[in-house]
Amino acid sequence: MKKCILTACFSFLTYIALSQGAIQGRVIDKNSREPLELAYVRWSNSLQGVVTNKQGYFSLNPASATGSDGVLIISFIGFTTREIRTSGNNSILVEMEKGPVSLEEVVITPQSTAASFHTISKIDLNLQPVRSAQDILRTVPGLFIGQHQGGGKAEQIFLRGFDIDHGTDINVTVDGLPVNMVSHAHGQGYADLHFLIPELTGSVDYGKGPYYTQYGNLGTAGYVSMNTANSLDKSAIKLEAGQFNTIRGLAMIDLLSKRQKQKGTNAYVAGEFLYSDGPFASPQHFNRFNLFGKFNTQLGKNNRLTLIASTLNSDWDASGQIPERAVKNGSIGRFGYIDNTEGGYTNRTNGSARLSSYLSPATTWENHAFYSNYNFNLHSNFTFFLNDPVNGDQIRQREGRHIYGYHSKLSHETHLGAWNVESVYGTGFRLDQTRNTELSHTINRNTVLEYTQLGDIRETNAFAYADQSIEKNRWRFNIGARLDYFNFHYKDKLSAAQSPDQEKVIVSPKLNIQYTLDTKTQLYLKTGKGFHSNDARVVVFNQGHEILPAAYGADLGVLLKPTRNLLVNLAAWYLYLQQEFVYVGDEGVVKPSGKTRRIGLDLSARYQFNNWLFADANVNIAKPRSAEEPKGENYIPLAPGLTSTGGLNWQLKNGLQGSLRYRFMKDRAANENKSVVAQGYTVTDLSVNYTKKQYELGLAIENLFNVKWNETQFDTESRLQHEADPVSEIHFTPGTSFFARLKLSVFF
């Protein structure tokens, strides 16, 4: 504690000494009183300025040094730009009001690359209507998702030449709470976002590649960090109804008065119910219920406490993947089924507490503790009657889980001569304990014919990291390193012999460099090492060998703003994995695929035609290949090679707003030699809303042109009940046909 106090005093004195004569201030949201990080502050006669830190603070050279008339310009995406005359006042508070989105407010600064993804996602989140938590993931350029067994199962994710399955190579968090489940009954890194109510999303941050010290396990292809809003602008009740017996209700209630909010205290609750049968011949009976509550308040002048609690309960029926041959011979339709006894249920209850302590305007100390209780039960049948011609091949994957975690992070800004220095230090742990993690052979969901695996898992990940960003004039260097320690324990309930616990330590260094030519151009190089852990059962059975395969990556990119209404991000990238050594939960086996190599090109562009019409486009090219197989035999099954997303968004002053959006995925190899191909698709969605002060009417249409497309596809060997021999071919889940929903929201 003494050390923390000394650090705080030193930081404060340093800050005061170095900012004598400078204009100091803080930028906040006028309604919520929340600090606005990355707001841009400059003098009226200069394009060069500074951005606010996490607490919303800034310090700018005095007006006399620039010949300014003393007028400050403060801008931030989604807020109305303000002009303030300082009039000799060296300490000001800037209150920003929400306003129209304008690309003019995006300014390239030495901090831009670190925040460029955040900026792009903030633009998208402001403009694109979000219908589900999965739509939030789609705001990440190049990220695709696919559902292949009922609405309640976590989606399959594709990014940067990866078929990530349900989350093996992407680190996903909500309010700092890990979404990914390590050593999960269905698959490593299983990331189920259904506990997030989409309308509560306040911000989305993301990064591609293993370049970020704060995001460790599973963050090889990248990370997505979402945060819920700290306050509600207004309370609302929403009702939606659409095809396929779809109905959704939502209530978001602000619990406090404006007077309390002006004092910095916010509290709200939200509840969501969803039911849908889907377009399938066998109804899904998918229902989901969510409750969420958030409270945040000031504790004294320099501490802020945030408490969050949420719970999810969901169950569904499913038809799973169906074989092409059954559709071609007419025995079933595209939305038919071979086994309609698939399905599952899941529930998750979360609680977290975060204390943000502002030790000085340049130093923040955050402490975050969280807990989750989780239950999962899934029945699947991928091969039908291949292994058991009499009873069928249905499997059950089940687990109960407790997750405990803590993360402490100290952020500090200072100066070393002419260099600006930002330091971040973090430490913490995550403990997962599962009970009766199961893989079994079942029939009709009820009877267990045989247990393949049954046991309890305990997996501990302790970590520490340090991150330094140093900046001078046009240069910015970011150097970081992360240390992760793992302990894996598995109690096998089907065997008297038990394998000992296994331990592993891995160090992940990062080095990122950027050079800002001017306010229109910035170059950057990102390099780093990341990793994904393997399932604890595999780690123990393999006595700790090859359990933390490393990933090495590099990005060479440019951030451009050639005109005031155009923002472009272009990056060439490379990623090498030591081993795609992943536990296949559906079979209870390990299928190592050896070393892999991916190279690619990402292009993202945002353009504003006028004050109400916006366009965006993302093109993502990848060449994913096995590094150890001969040419022609080295394809990585289902890894995407070319994807693109984009569309038009409009926001008229009369309250009419909407979007027309497309997503495209090219044909891709379904096996190692590309003799089997997963078909590509282009799907277009439309959303139109009419918003007034007290209500909103809306129409959302998925698959506007009613194209036939396959949402997920696998090259699977299966046997139907009356077939003499098995057949290996594409098995698929059909993508949703034309699907329209109406909605009515009332605000109060």
XYZ file of C-alpha atoms in Angstrom:
748
model
C 0.000 0.000 0.000
C 2.887 2.355 0.868
C 4.353 1.733 -2.578
C 1.029 2.606 -4.240
C 0.754 5.844 -2.240
C 4.298 6.871 -3.153
C 3.626 6.080 -6.816
C 0.468 8.161 -6.716
C 2.229 11.140 -5.114
C 5.126 10.958 -7.574
C 2.717 10.709 -10.530
C 0.703 13.672 -9.369
C 3.740 15.880 -8.738
C 5.222 14.891 -12.093
C 1.988 15.703 -13.850
C 1.725 19.116 -12.193
C 5.370 19.992 -12.803
C 5.253 19.121 -16.473
C 1.985 20.850 -17.192
C 2.677 24.292 -15.696
C 1.118 26.853 -17.938
C -0.694 24.189 -19.967
C -4.435 23.981 -20.389
C -5.690 21.014 -18.379
C -9.169 19.620 -18.558
C -11.502 16.695 -18.498
C -14.052 15.599 -21.109
C -17.203 13.795 -19.936
C -20.610 12.691 -21.202
C -23.049 15.379 -20.048
C -25.847 12.921 -19.323
C -24.032 9.985 -17.722
C -21.097 11.991 -16.284
C -18.819 9.246 -17.619
C -15.317 10.212 -18.832
C -14.804 10.083 -22.604
C -11.563 8.364 -23.534
C -9.904 9.225 -26.893
C -11.794 12.506 -27.397
C -9.676 14.828 -29.580
C -8.715 18.257 -28.221
C -6.911 20.982 -30.245
C -6.599 24.729 -30.619
C -8.811 26.256 -33.304
C -5.860 27.343 -35.478
C -4.095 23.936 -35.416
C -4.866 20.451 -36.647
C -2.429 18.948 -34.142
C -3.845 18.142 -30.746
C -4.075 15.521 -28.005
C -6.493 12.781 -27.020
C -8.015 12.261 -23.592
C -6.855 9.403 -21.399
C -8.990 6.719 -19.761
C -10.188 9.206 -17.136
C -11.073 11.785 -19.793
C -8.160 14.072 -18.854
C -6.012 16.041 -21.290
C -3.176 18.560 -21.113
C -2.470 20.914 -24.012
C 0.293 23.461 -24.580
C -0.781 27.030 -23.722
C -2.468 29.119 -26.406
C 0.424 31.578 -26.531
C 2.727 28.792 -27.704
C 0.638 28.263 -30.820
C -0.556 31.765 -31.493
C -4.121 30.644 -30.909
C -6.961 32.938 -29.949
C -7.669 30.702 -26.939
C -10.485 28.643 -28.513
C -10.452 24.898 -27.922
C -12.080 22.423 -30.340
C -13.230 19.157 -28.726
C -14.589 16.344 -30.909
C -15.618 12.737 -30.365
C -17.451 10.231 -32.549
C -21.183 10.254 -31.824
C -21.074 13.564 -29.920
C -21.597 17.176 -30.977
C -18.284 19.006 -31.475
C -17.727 21.802 -28.964
C -15.806 25.080 -29.140
C -14.715 26.559 -25.818
C -12.945 29.868 -25.158
C -10.548 29.312 -22.293
C -10.365 33.011 -21.267
C -7.237 32.456 -19.212
C -8.760 29.489 -17.354
C -6.138 26.742 -17.163
C -8.477 24.048 -15.824
C -11.774 23.270 -17.546
C -14.515 20.655 -17.562
C -15.986 19.849 -20.996
C -19.467 18.306 -21.088
C -20.303 16.618 -24.388
C -23.799 15.900 -25.687
C -24.628 13.040 -28.032
C -25.111 14.076 -31.628
C -24.865 12.857 -35.215
C -21.988 10.636 -36.328
C -19.430 12.485 -38.438
C -16.237 11.124 -39.943
C -14.818 14.661 -39.780
C -14.352 14.069 -36.049
C -11.881 11.232 -36.696
C -8.344 12.605 -36.548
C -5.129 10.659 -37.147
C -2.782 11.202 -34.206
C 0.152 9.256 -32.735
C -2.430 7.387 -30.666
C -4.603 6.550 -33.688
C -3.339 3.060 -34.499
C -3.918 1.925 -30.941
C -7.422 3.319 -31.232
C -8.149 2.876 -34.944
C -10.034 -0.380 -34.509
C -11.923 1.126 -31.598
C -12.844 4.131 -33.760
C -14.043 2.041 -36.695
C -16.126 -0.219 -34.455
C -17.634 2.809 -32.699
C -18.714 4.208 -36.076
C -20.259 0.864 -37.010
C -21.975 0.457 -33.646
C -23.533 3.918 -33.989
C -24.749 3.303 -37.522
C -25.541 -0.376 -37.916
C -28.672 -1.807 -36.287
C -27.825 -4.694 -33.979
C -30.430 -7.432 -33.717
C -28.502 -9.897 -31.581
C -25.276 -10.294 -29.635
C -23.955 -12.201 -32.642
C -24.490 -9.097 -34.809
C -22.091 -7.272 -32.508
C -19.374 -9.750 -33.467
C -20.113 -8.975 -37.116
C -19.026 -5.359 -36.576
C -15.467 -6.721 -36.571
C -14.338 -6.453 -40.229
C -13.671 -9.908 -41.640
C -15.347 -11.816 -38.798
C -18.063 -14.272 -39.863
C -20.289 -16.439 -37.703
C -22.471 -19.461 -38.425
C -25.083 -21.319 -36.405
C -25.303 -25.047 -37.003
C -27.413 -26.591 -34.284
C -30.304 -24.556 -33.000
C -30.311 -20.954 -31.887
C -28.970 -21.595 -28.396
C -25.609 -23.080 -29.289
C -22.547 -20.839 -29.556
C -21.836 -19.794 -33.125
C -18.992 -21.040 -35.295
C -16.515 -18.172 -35.894
C -14.314 -17.403 -38.904
C -11.553 -14.774 -38.923
C -8.221 -14.222 -40.706
C -8.095 -17.578 -42.463
C -9.235 -19.461 -39.342
C -12.166 -21.732 -38.840
C -12.057 -20.849 -35.150
C -14.784 -23.385 -34.343
C -16.580 -21.859 -31.351
C -13.700 -19.711 -30.084
C -10.390 -21.608 -30.002
C -8.388 -18.729 -31.518
C -10.256 -15.585 -30.521
C -10.364 -14.028 -27.066
C -13.862 -12.670 -26.286
C -14.825 -10.631 -23.210
C -17.834 -8.618 -22.002
C -17.152 -6.005 -19.316
C -13.872 -7.801 -18.668
C -15.715 -11.072 -18.026
C -14.295 -13.942 -20.131
C -16.822 -15.382 -22.560
C -14.616 -18.284 -23.739
C -14.819 -21.560 -21.825
C -11.511 -23.422 -21.571
C -11.621 -27.252 -21.517
C -15.298 -27.097 -22.477
C -17.410 -30.199 -23.022
C -18.060 -29.261 -26.661
C -14.828 -27.558 -27.736
C -11.862 -25.519 -26.544
C -12.600 -21.823 -26.134
C -16.389 -22.245 -26.518
C -17.693 -18.639 -26.642
C -21.436 -18.370 -25.995
C -22.548 -14.714 -26.138
C -26.255 -15.315 -25.617
C -26.125 -13.825 -22.103
C -25.494 -10.369 -23.617
C -28.579 -8.251 -24.380
C -27.510 -6.476 -27.609
C -29.202 -3.125 -26.913
C -27.037 -2.709 -23.811
C -23.753 -2.689 -25.742
C -21.968 0.586 -25.151
C -18.667 0.005 -26.953
C -16.781 -2.627 -28.931
C -13.015 -2.807 -29.095
C -11.131 -5.377 -31.130
C -7.737 -6.181 -32.533
C -6.506 -8.788 -34.983
C -3.414 -10.861 -34.346
C -1.470 -11.741 -31.149
C -0.156 -8.232 -30.437
C -1.927 -7.198 -27.233
C -0.512 -7.917 -23.778
C -3.853 -7.673 -21.978
C -5.362 -10.545 -23.985
C -3.616 -13.859 -23.408
C -5.015 -17.342 -23.911
C -6.891 -17.958 -27.203
C -5.942 -14.531 -28.605
C -4.068 -15.770 -31.675
C -6.362 -14.565 -34.469
C -7.392 -11.604 -32.313
C -9.684 -10.387 -29.560
C -13.108 -8.764 -29.184
C -13.802 -6.754 -26.035
C -17.348 -5.500 -25.481
C -18.594 -3.243 -22.716
C -22.168 -2.605 -21.678
C -23.425 0.946 -21.287
C -22.869 2.454 -17.849
C -26.185 4.296 -18.020
C -29.372 4.462 -20.076
C -30.349 7.586 -21.972
C -33.969 6.594 -21.365
C -36.046 3.633 -20.286
C -37.630 1.530 -23.018
C -39.984 -1.352 -23.707
C -39.637 -3.160 -27.022
C -41.779 -5.808 -28.702
C -40.755 -7.707 -31.841
C -42.668 -10.260 -33.883
C -41.831 -12.021 -37.125
C -41.977 -15.118 -39.260
C -41.371 -18.632 -37.938
C -43.344 -17.889 -34.754
C -40.697 -15.458 -33.620
C -41.444 -13.124 -30.738
C -39.146 -11.052 -28.566
C -39.765 -8.760 -25.636
C -37.297 -6.380 -24.011
C -37.499 -3.987 -21.073
C -34.714 -1.592 -20.042
C -35.492 0.433 -16.914
C -33.447 3.337 -15.567
C -33.723 3.151 -11.784
C -32.414 6.562 -10.738
C -33.419 10.194 -11.124
C -31.572 12.741 -13.232
C -30.358 14.396 -10.062
C -28.687 11.204 -8.884
C -27.148 10.677 -12.337
C -25.745 14.203 -12.296
C -23.928 13.227 -9.104
C -22.295 10.321 -10.923
C -24.507 7.426 -9.806
C -26.252 5.218 -12.377
C -28.321 2.067 -12.052
C -30.524 0.140 -14.447
C -32.001 -3.300 -15.043
C -32.956 -5.055 -18.274
C -34.811 -8.217 -19.192
C -35.196 -10.060 -22.491
C -37.333 -12.954 -23.695
C -37.026 -14.586 -27.125
C -38.910 -17.463 -28.748
C -38.560 -18.791 -32.318
C -39.250 -22.005 -34.212
C -36.889 -21.077 -37.031
C -37.453 -22.007 -40.699
C -36.928 -25.739 -40.093
C -39.393 -28.564 -40.770
C -38.956 -29.657 -37.171
C -39.565 -26.553 -35.015
C -36.630 -25.412 -32.881
C -38.743 -24.268 -29.923
C -35.823 -21.988 -29.146
C -36.428 -19.860 -26.089
C -34.046 -17.607 -24.214
C -34.484 -15.519 -21.076
C -31.998 -12.875 -19.903
C -31.822 -10.603 -16.869
C -29.144 -7.939 -16.426
C -28.437 -5.277 -13.823
C -25.683 -2.656 -13.542
C -24.851 -0.126 -10.847
C -21.984 2.356 -10.777
C -21.221 5.195 -8.415
C -18.503 7.503 -7.155
C -16.822 6.581 -3.893
C -15.363 9.874 -2.822
C -13.764 12.013 -5.502
C -11.262 9.498 -6.857
C -12.897 6.069 -6.884
C -15.627 4.566 -9.011
C -17.384 1.295 -8.205
C -19.212 -0.774 -10.835
C -21.337 -3.811 -9.945
C -22.866 -6.131 -12.567
C -25.129 -9.160 -12.282
C -26.752 -11.174 -15.072
C -28.364 -14.522 -15.732
C -29.241 -16.503 -18.871
C -31.468 -19.530 -19.347
C -31.985 -21.107 -22.764
C -33.124 -24.356 -24.358
C -33.812 -25.499 -27.910
C -34.421 -28.393 -30.294
C -32.380 -28.831 -33.454
C -32.044 -30.722 -36.721
C -28.261 -30.400 -36.937
C -26.296 -30.831 -40.159
C -27.963 -32.792 -42.953
C -26.229 -34.696 -45.812
C -26.401 -33.364 -49.361
C -27.425 -36.754 -50.740
C -30.628 -36.819 -48.677
C -31.685 -33.464 -50.115
C -30.701 -34.380 -53.684
C -32.687 -37.638 -53.680
C -35.723 -35.839 -52.290
C -36.023 -37.811 -49.069
C -35.896 -34.540 -47.107
C -36.106 -30.848 -47.963
C -33.405 -28.242 -47.378
C -34.876 -27.500 -43.967
C -35.600 -31.142 -43.172
C -33.916 -33.504 -40.739
C -32.434 -36.946 -40.294
C -32.487 -36.831 -36.492
C -34.656 -34.166 -34.871
C -33.928 -35.290 -31.315
C -30.877 -33.036 -31.189
C -30.871 -29.914 -29.042
C -29.824 -28.711 -25.636
C -30.062 -26.262 -22.794
C -27.703 -23.870 -21.094
C -27.692 -21.381 -18.267
C -25.106 -18.922 -17.011
C -25.156 -16.557 -14.030
C -22.494 -13.853 -13.744
C -21.432 -11.378 -11.086
C -18.596 -8.868 -11.138
C -17.246 -5.904 -9.201
C -14.813 -3.317 -10.544
C -13.139 -0.547 -8.556
C -11.442 2.177 -10.614
C -9.177 4.355 -8.507
C -7.873 7.619 -9.956
C -4.618 8.063 -8.048
C -3.824 11.186 -10.082
C -4.907 12.654 -13.432
C -2.167 10.501 -14.969
C -2.547 7.283 -12.959
C -5.436 4.808 -12.809
C -5.608 1.589 -10.823
C -8.372 -0.868 -11.741
C -9.309 -3.968 -9.764
C -11.852 -6.379 -11.197
C -13.222 -9.556 -9.599
C -15.760 -11.867 -11.263
C -17.626 -15.141 -10.848
C -19.729 -17.296 -13.199
C -21.864 -20.360 -12.624
C -22.517 -22.259 -15.840
C -24.400 -25.393 -16.915
C -24.444 -26.964 -20.371
C -26.172 -29.955 -21.961
C -26.001 -30.651 -25.721
C -27.250 -33.596 -27.788
C -25.865 -34.027 -31.320
C -25.799 -36.622 -34.086
C -23.300 -35.922 -36.845
C -22.871 -39.419 -38.332
C -26.418 -40.822 -37.851
C -25.961 -44.647 -38.008
C -22.272 -44.914 -38.866
C -21.074 -46.367 -35.546
C -24.305 -47.855 -34.163
C -26.612 -49.115 -36.953
C -29.329 -50.002 -34.424
C -29.535 -47.114 -31.937
C -27.879 -44.363 -33.942
C -24.861 -42.212 -33.074
C -26.382 -39.538 -30.858
C -23.926 -38.103 -28.296
C -24.375 -36.008 -25.187
C -21.897 -33.384 -24.001
C -22.573 -32.016 -20.557
C -20.864 -30.059 -17.791
C -21.367 -27.819 -14.780
C -18.791 -25.106 -14.142
C -17.625 -22.444 -11.708
C -15.334 -19.638 -12.910
C -13.465 -17.400 -10.477
C -11.264 -14.551 -11.609
C -9.416 -11.384 -10.666
C -7.555 -8.786 -12.740
C -5.582 -5.811 -11.414
C -4.252 -3.164 -13.813
C -2.219 -0.023 -13.137
C -1.995 2.605 -15.912
C 0.369 5.551 -15.671
C 1.372 8.424 -17.958
C 4.556 10.451 -17.533
C 7.406 12.100 -19.444
C 11.049 11.196 -19.884
C 12.641 14.268 -21.380
C 10.841 14.893 -24.667
C 9.255 11.427 -24.656
C 5.688 10.754 -23.541
C 5.463 7.434 -21.727
C 2.364 5.318 -21.069
C 2.860 2.323 -18.801
C 0.401 -0.483 -18.089
C 1.066 -3.242 -15.562
C -1.353 -6.081 -14.920
C -1.693 -9.293 -12.958
C -4.460 -11.725 -12.140
C -5.791 -15.254 -12.343
C -8.640 -17.354 -13.667
C -9.791 -20.612 -12.090
C -12.210 -22.975 -13.869
C -13.715 -25.917 -11.991
C -16.033 -28.304 -13.819
C -18.043 -31.200 -12.458
C -19.083 -34.266 -14.435
C -17.707 -33.095 -17.756
C -19.238 -35.762 -19.973
C -19.146 -37.267 -23.432
C -21.580 -40.161 -23.794
C -23.512 -42.199 -26.355
C -27.260 -41.661 -25.886
C -30.582 -42.395 -27.509
C -33.535 -39.967 -27.688
C -31.758 -37.658 -25.208
C -32.822 -39.862 -22.299
C -30.918 -43.133 -22.160
C -27.139 -43.298 -21.792
C -25.797 -46.312 -23.693
C -22.124 -45.744 -22.912
C -19.869 -43.145 -21.286
C -16.883 -42.198 -23.427
C -15.524 -39.657 -20.947
C -16.643 -38.523 -17.491
C -14.641 -36.509 -14.995
C -13.925 -33.271 -13.171
C -11.549 -30.584 -14.452
C -9.651 -27.907 -12.597
C -7.686 -25.448 -14.715
C -5.812 -22.451 -13.311
C -4.277 -19.627 -15.333
C -2.224 -17.007 -13.440
C -0.721 -14.149 -15.428
C 1.259 -10.929 -15.292
C 2.124 -8.433 -18.007
C 3.863 -5.121 -18.605
C 3.249 -2.774 -21.509
C 5.196 0.407 -22.344
C 4.259 2.939 -25.023
C 6.765 5.720 -25.667
C 6.026 8.575 -28.035
C 7.952 11.505 -29.424
C 6.885 13.720 -32.291
C 5.803 11.311 -35.058
C 7.130 8.082 -33.549
C 5.385 5.724 -31.153
C 6.877 2.479 -29.835
C 4.907 -0.123 -27.898
C 6.845 -2.853 -26.106
C 5.182 -5.475 -23.958
C 5.505 -8.950 -22.534
C 3.116 -11.359 -20.872
C 3.812 -14.304 -18.566
C 1.183 -17.053 -18.223
C 1.272 -19.986 -15.821
C -1.120 -22.942 -16.224
C -1.994 -25.842 -13.956
C -4.162 -28.645 -15.382
C -5.960 -31.244 -13.254
C -8.326 -33.987 -14.409
C -10.101 -36.525 -12.221
C -11.160 -39.390 -14.501
C -14.284 -41.035 -13.064
C -14.106 -43.936 -15.537
C -10.619 -45.079 -14.582
C -9.004 -46.119 -11.328
C -5.627 -44.931 -12.589
C -5.178 -41.174 -12.403
C -2.638 -39.059 -14.285
C -0.715 -36.394 -12.362
C -1.370 -32.674 -12.736
C 0.543 -30.845 -15.430
C 2.059 -27.356 -15.356
C 3.279 -25.026 -18.065
C 4.671 -21.491 -18.353
C 4.760 -19.407 -21.517
C 6.166 -15.925 -22.201
C 4.620 -13.810 -24.969
C 6.596 -10.706 -26.087
C 5.086 -7.923 -28.228
C 6.642 -5.072 -30.232
C 4.595 -2.515 -32.163
C 5.932 0.547 -34.008
C 4.120 3.380 -35.733
C 5.075 6.526 -37.589
C 2.614 9.383 -38.161
C 3.517 11.289 -41.313
C 0.785 13.898 -40.865
C -2.885 14.161 -39.950
C -3.778 12.101 -43.034
C -1.292 9.213 -42.999
C 0.103 6.814 -40.457
C 2.238 3.687 -40.909
C 2.458 0.865 -38.380
C 4.161 -2.453 -37.769
C 2.798 -4.928 -35.222
C 4.599 -8.058 -34.099
C 3.973 -10.492 -31.304
C 3.670 -13.976 -29.922
C 0.414 -15.513 -28.690
C -0.970 -18.948 -27.879
C -4.025 -21.079 -27.253
C -4.091 -23.721 -24.540
C -5.369 -27.212 -25.099
C -8.098 -29.088 -23.256
C -7.060 -30.190 -19.747
C -7.983 -33.813 -20.538
C -5.551 -33.844 -23.445
C -2.849 -32.085 -21.447
C -3.020 -34.653 -18.652
C -3.268 -37.677 -20.972
C -0.286 -36.414 -23.015
C 1.755 -35.661 -19.889
C 2.060 -31.986 -20.727
C 3.604 -32.310 -24.184
C 2.670 -29.734 -26.876
C -0.034 -28.190 -24.726
C 0.545 -24.458 -25.380
C 1.316 -24.126 -29.095
C 2.667 -20.639 -29.816
C 1.536 -18.298 -32.593
C 3.877 -15.729 -34.165
C 2.416 -12.864 -36.154
C 3.165 -9.569 -37.882
C 1.050 -6.783 -39.418
C 2.334 -4.067 -41.728
C -0.342 -1.451 -42.232
C -1.332 2.089 -43.055
C -4.124 4.256 -41.670
C -5.303 6.906 -44.130
C -7.690 9.820 -44.111
C -7.180 11.262 -47.614
C -10.323 13.395 -47.370
C -12.359 14.651 -44.429
C -15.074 12.062 -45.136
C -12.988 8.959 -45.882
C -11.153 6.664 -43.460
C -9.129 3.693 -44.769
C -7.171 0.980 -42.957
C -5.003 -1.402 -45.017
C -2.830 -4.153 -43.528
C -0.767 -7.054 -44.840
C -0.342 -9.781 -42.217
C 1.366 -13.074 -41.445
C 0.635 -15.699 -38.769
C 2.487 -18.917 -37.997
C 1.246 -21.555 -35.531
C 3.548 -24.170 -34.029
C 0.708 -26.658 -33.794
C -3.032 -26.599 -34.329
C -3.308 -29.218 -31.629
C -6.952 -29.170 -30.625
C -9.195 -31.490 -28.669
C -12.244 -32.589 -30.692
C -14.989 -32.710 -28.099
C -17.480 -34.514 -30.368
C -15.218 -37.567 -30.537
C -13.143 -37.311 -27.387
C -9.915 -37.506 -29.388
C -7.038 -35.263 -30.419
C -6.459 -34.367 -34.060
C -3.170 -32.489 -34.372
C -2.839 -30.876 -37.795
C 0.793 -29.784 -37.476
C 2.358 -26.412 -38.177
C 0.298 -23.916 -40.145
C 1.003 -20.667 -41.946
C -1.377 -17.894 -42.955
C -0.753 -14.726 -44.944
C -3.340 -12.181 -45.913
C -4.540 -8.669 -46.655
C -7.228 -6.680 -44.800
C -8.882 -3.571 -46.200
C -11.468 -1.503 -44.320
C -12.972 1.749 -45.581
C -15.611 4.118 -44.184
C -17.049 6.974 -46.291
C -19.598 9.657 -45.480
C -21.453 11.036 -48.525
C -23.232 13.775 -46.592
C -24.599 14.376 -43.112
C -27.001 11.411 -43.342
C -25.602 8.771 -45.753
C -22.650 6.497 -44.961
C -20.950 3.616 -46.751
C -18.470 1.016 -45.589
C -16.671 -1.942 -47.134
C -14.319 -4.582 -45.780
C -12.331 -6.997 -47.954
C -10.315 -9.749 -46.268
C -7.994 -12.062 -48.198
C -6.176 -15.002 -46.594
C -4.078 -17.937 -47.727
C -4.249 -20.538 -44.938
C -2.012 -23.566 -45.478
C -0.427 -26.435 -43.613
C 3.340 -25.861 -43.375
C 4.265 -29.565 -43.399
C 2.151 -31.056 -46.193
C 2.934 -31.075 -49.945
C 1.308 -28.514 -52.212
C -2.202 -29.544 -53.164
C -2.564 -31.543 -49.951
C -2.016 -28.621 -47.601
C -5.403 -26.901 -47.455
C -6.837 -26.205 -43.992
C -10.436 -27.464 -44.030
C -13.116 -24.741 -43.940
C -10.606 -21.917 -43.497
C -11.931 -18.894 -45.468
C -9.767 -17.421 -48.223
C -11.858 -14.406 -49.275
C -14.613 -12.621 -47.393
C -16.217 -9.217 -47.686
C -18.824 -7.230 -45.786
C -20.242 -3.759 -46.206
C -23.258 -1.678 -46.993
C -25.060 1.628 -46.763
C -26.324 3.266 -43.584
C -28.555 6.330 -43.362
C -29.768 8.593 -40.567
C -32.231 11.324 -41.557
C -33.183 14.239 -39.330
C -36.872 13.293 -39.560
C -36.136 10.094 -37.607
C -35.890 7.688 -40.535
C -32.786 5.524 -40.350
C -31.666 2.160 -41.582
C -29.120 0.046 -43.373
C -28.700 -2.228 -46.365
C -25.839 -4.654 -45.737
C -24.198 -7.611 -47.445
C -21.809 -10.361 -46.394
C -19.897 -12.527 -48.835
C -17.801 -15.649 -48.347
C -16.083 -17.338 -51.277
C -16.017 -21.115 -51.882
C -13.430 -22.781 -49.651
C -11.787 -26.172 -49.242
C -13.690 -28.591 -47.005
C -10.814 -31.094 -46.847
C -7.025 -31.116 -47.174
C -6.838 -31.548 -50.975
C -9.902 -29.443 -51.856
C -11.621 -32.371 -53.533
C -14.633 -31.366 -51.446
C -15.686 -27.711 -51.512
C -17.834 -25.734 -49.087
C -19.992 -23.435 -51.182
C -19.709 -19.690 -50.772
C -22.601 -17.280 -50.462
C -23.737 -13.659 -50.537
C -26.525 -12.627 -48.168
C -28.153 -9.188 -47.933
C -30.018 -7.784 -44.912
C -32.251 -4.720 -44.630
C -33.204 -2.724 -41.571
C -35.420 0.385 -41.437
C -36.418 2.334 -38.313
C -38.532 5.404 -37.720
C -37.555 7.015 -34.426
C -39.284 9.753 -32.474
C -38.781 11.036 -28.946
C -41.255 8.641 -27.347
C -41.374 5.668 -29.733
C -39.684 3.771 -32.545
C -41.118 1.607 -35.335
C -38.876 -0.780 -37.191
C -38.633 -3.497 -39.832
C -35.732 -5.944 -40.087
C -35.334 -8.414 -42.966
C -32.656 -11.085 -43.043
C -31.801 -12.567 -46.459
C -33.665 -9.879 -48.357
C -33.361 -11.641 -51.732
C -34.225 -15.091 -50.344
C -31.074 -16.771 -51.656
C -30.300 -20.405 -50.904
C -27.154 -20.559 -48.806
C -25.508 -22.909 -46.375
C -24.656 -21.303 -43.065
C -22.239 -24.023 -41.944
C -20.751 -26.944 -43.875
C -18.598 -29.945 -42.952
C -17.053 -32.808 -44.868
C -18.427 -35.678 -42.762
C -18.560 -39.433 -43.139
C -22.020 -40.713 -42.229
C -24.443 -43.551 -42.861
C -28.202 -43.292 -43.105
C -30.352 -45.998 -41.550
C -30.917 -48.056 -44.698
C -27.528 -47.519 -46.327
C -25.145 -50.443 -46.596
C -21.976 -48.331 -46.741
C -20.948 -44.981 -45.295
C -20.620 -41.891 -47.499
C -18.265 -38.944 -47.032
C -19.646 -35.654 -48.359
C -20.780 -32.159 -47.383
C -23.208 -32.007 -44.490
C -24.746 -28.576 -43.962
C -27.085 -26.402 -41.948
C -29.194 -24.277 -44.325
C -29.004 -20.530 -43.914
C -32.159 -18.672 -42.949
C -34.527 -17.916 -45.817
C -36.326 -14.548 -46.143
C -37.062 -13.588 -42.539
C -38.972 -10.414 -41.645
C -39.589 -8.957 -38.198
C -41.517 -5.893 -37.031
C -40.714 -4.027 -33.849
C -42.235 -1.340 -31.665
C -40.295 0.471 -28.946
C -41.714 2.907 -26.399
C -39.358 5.277 -24.547
C -40.055 6.911 -21.206
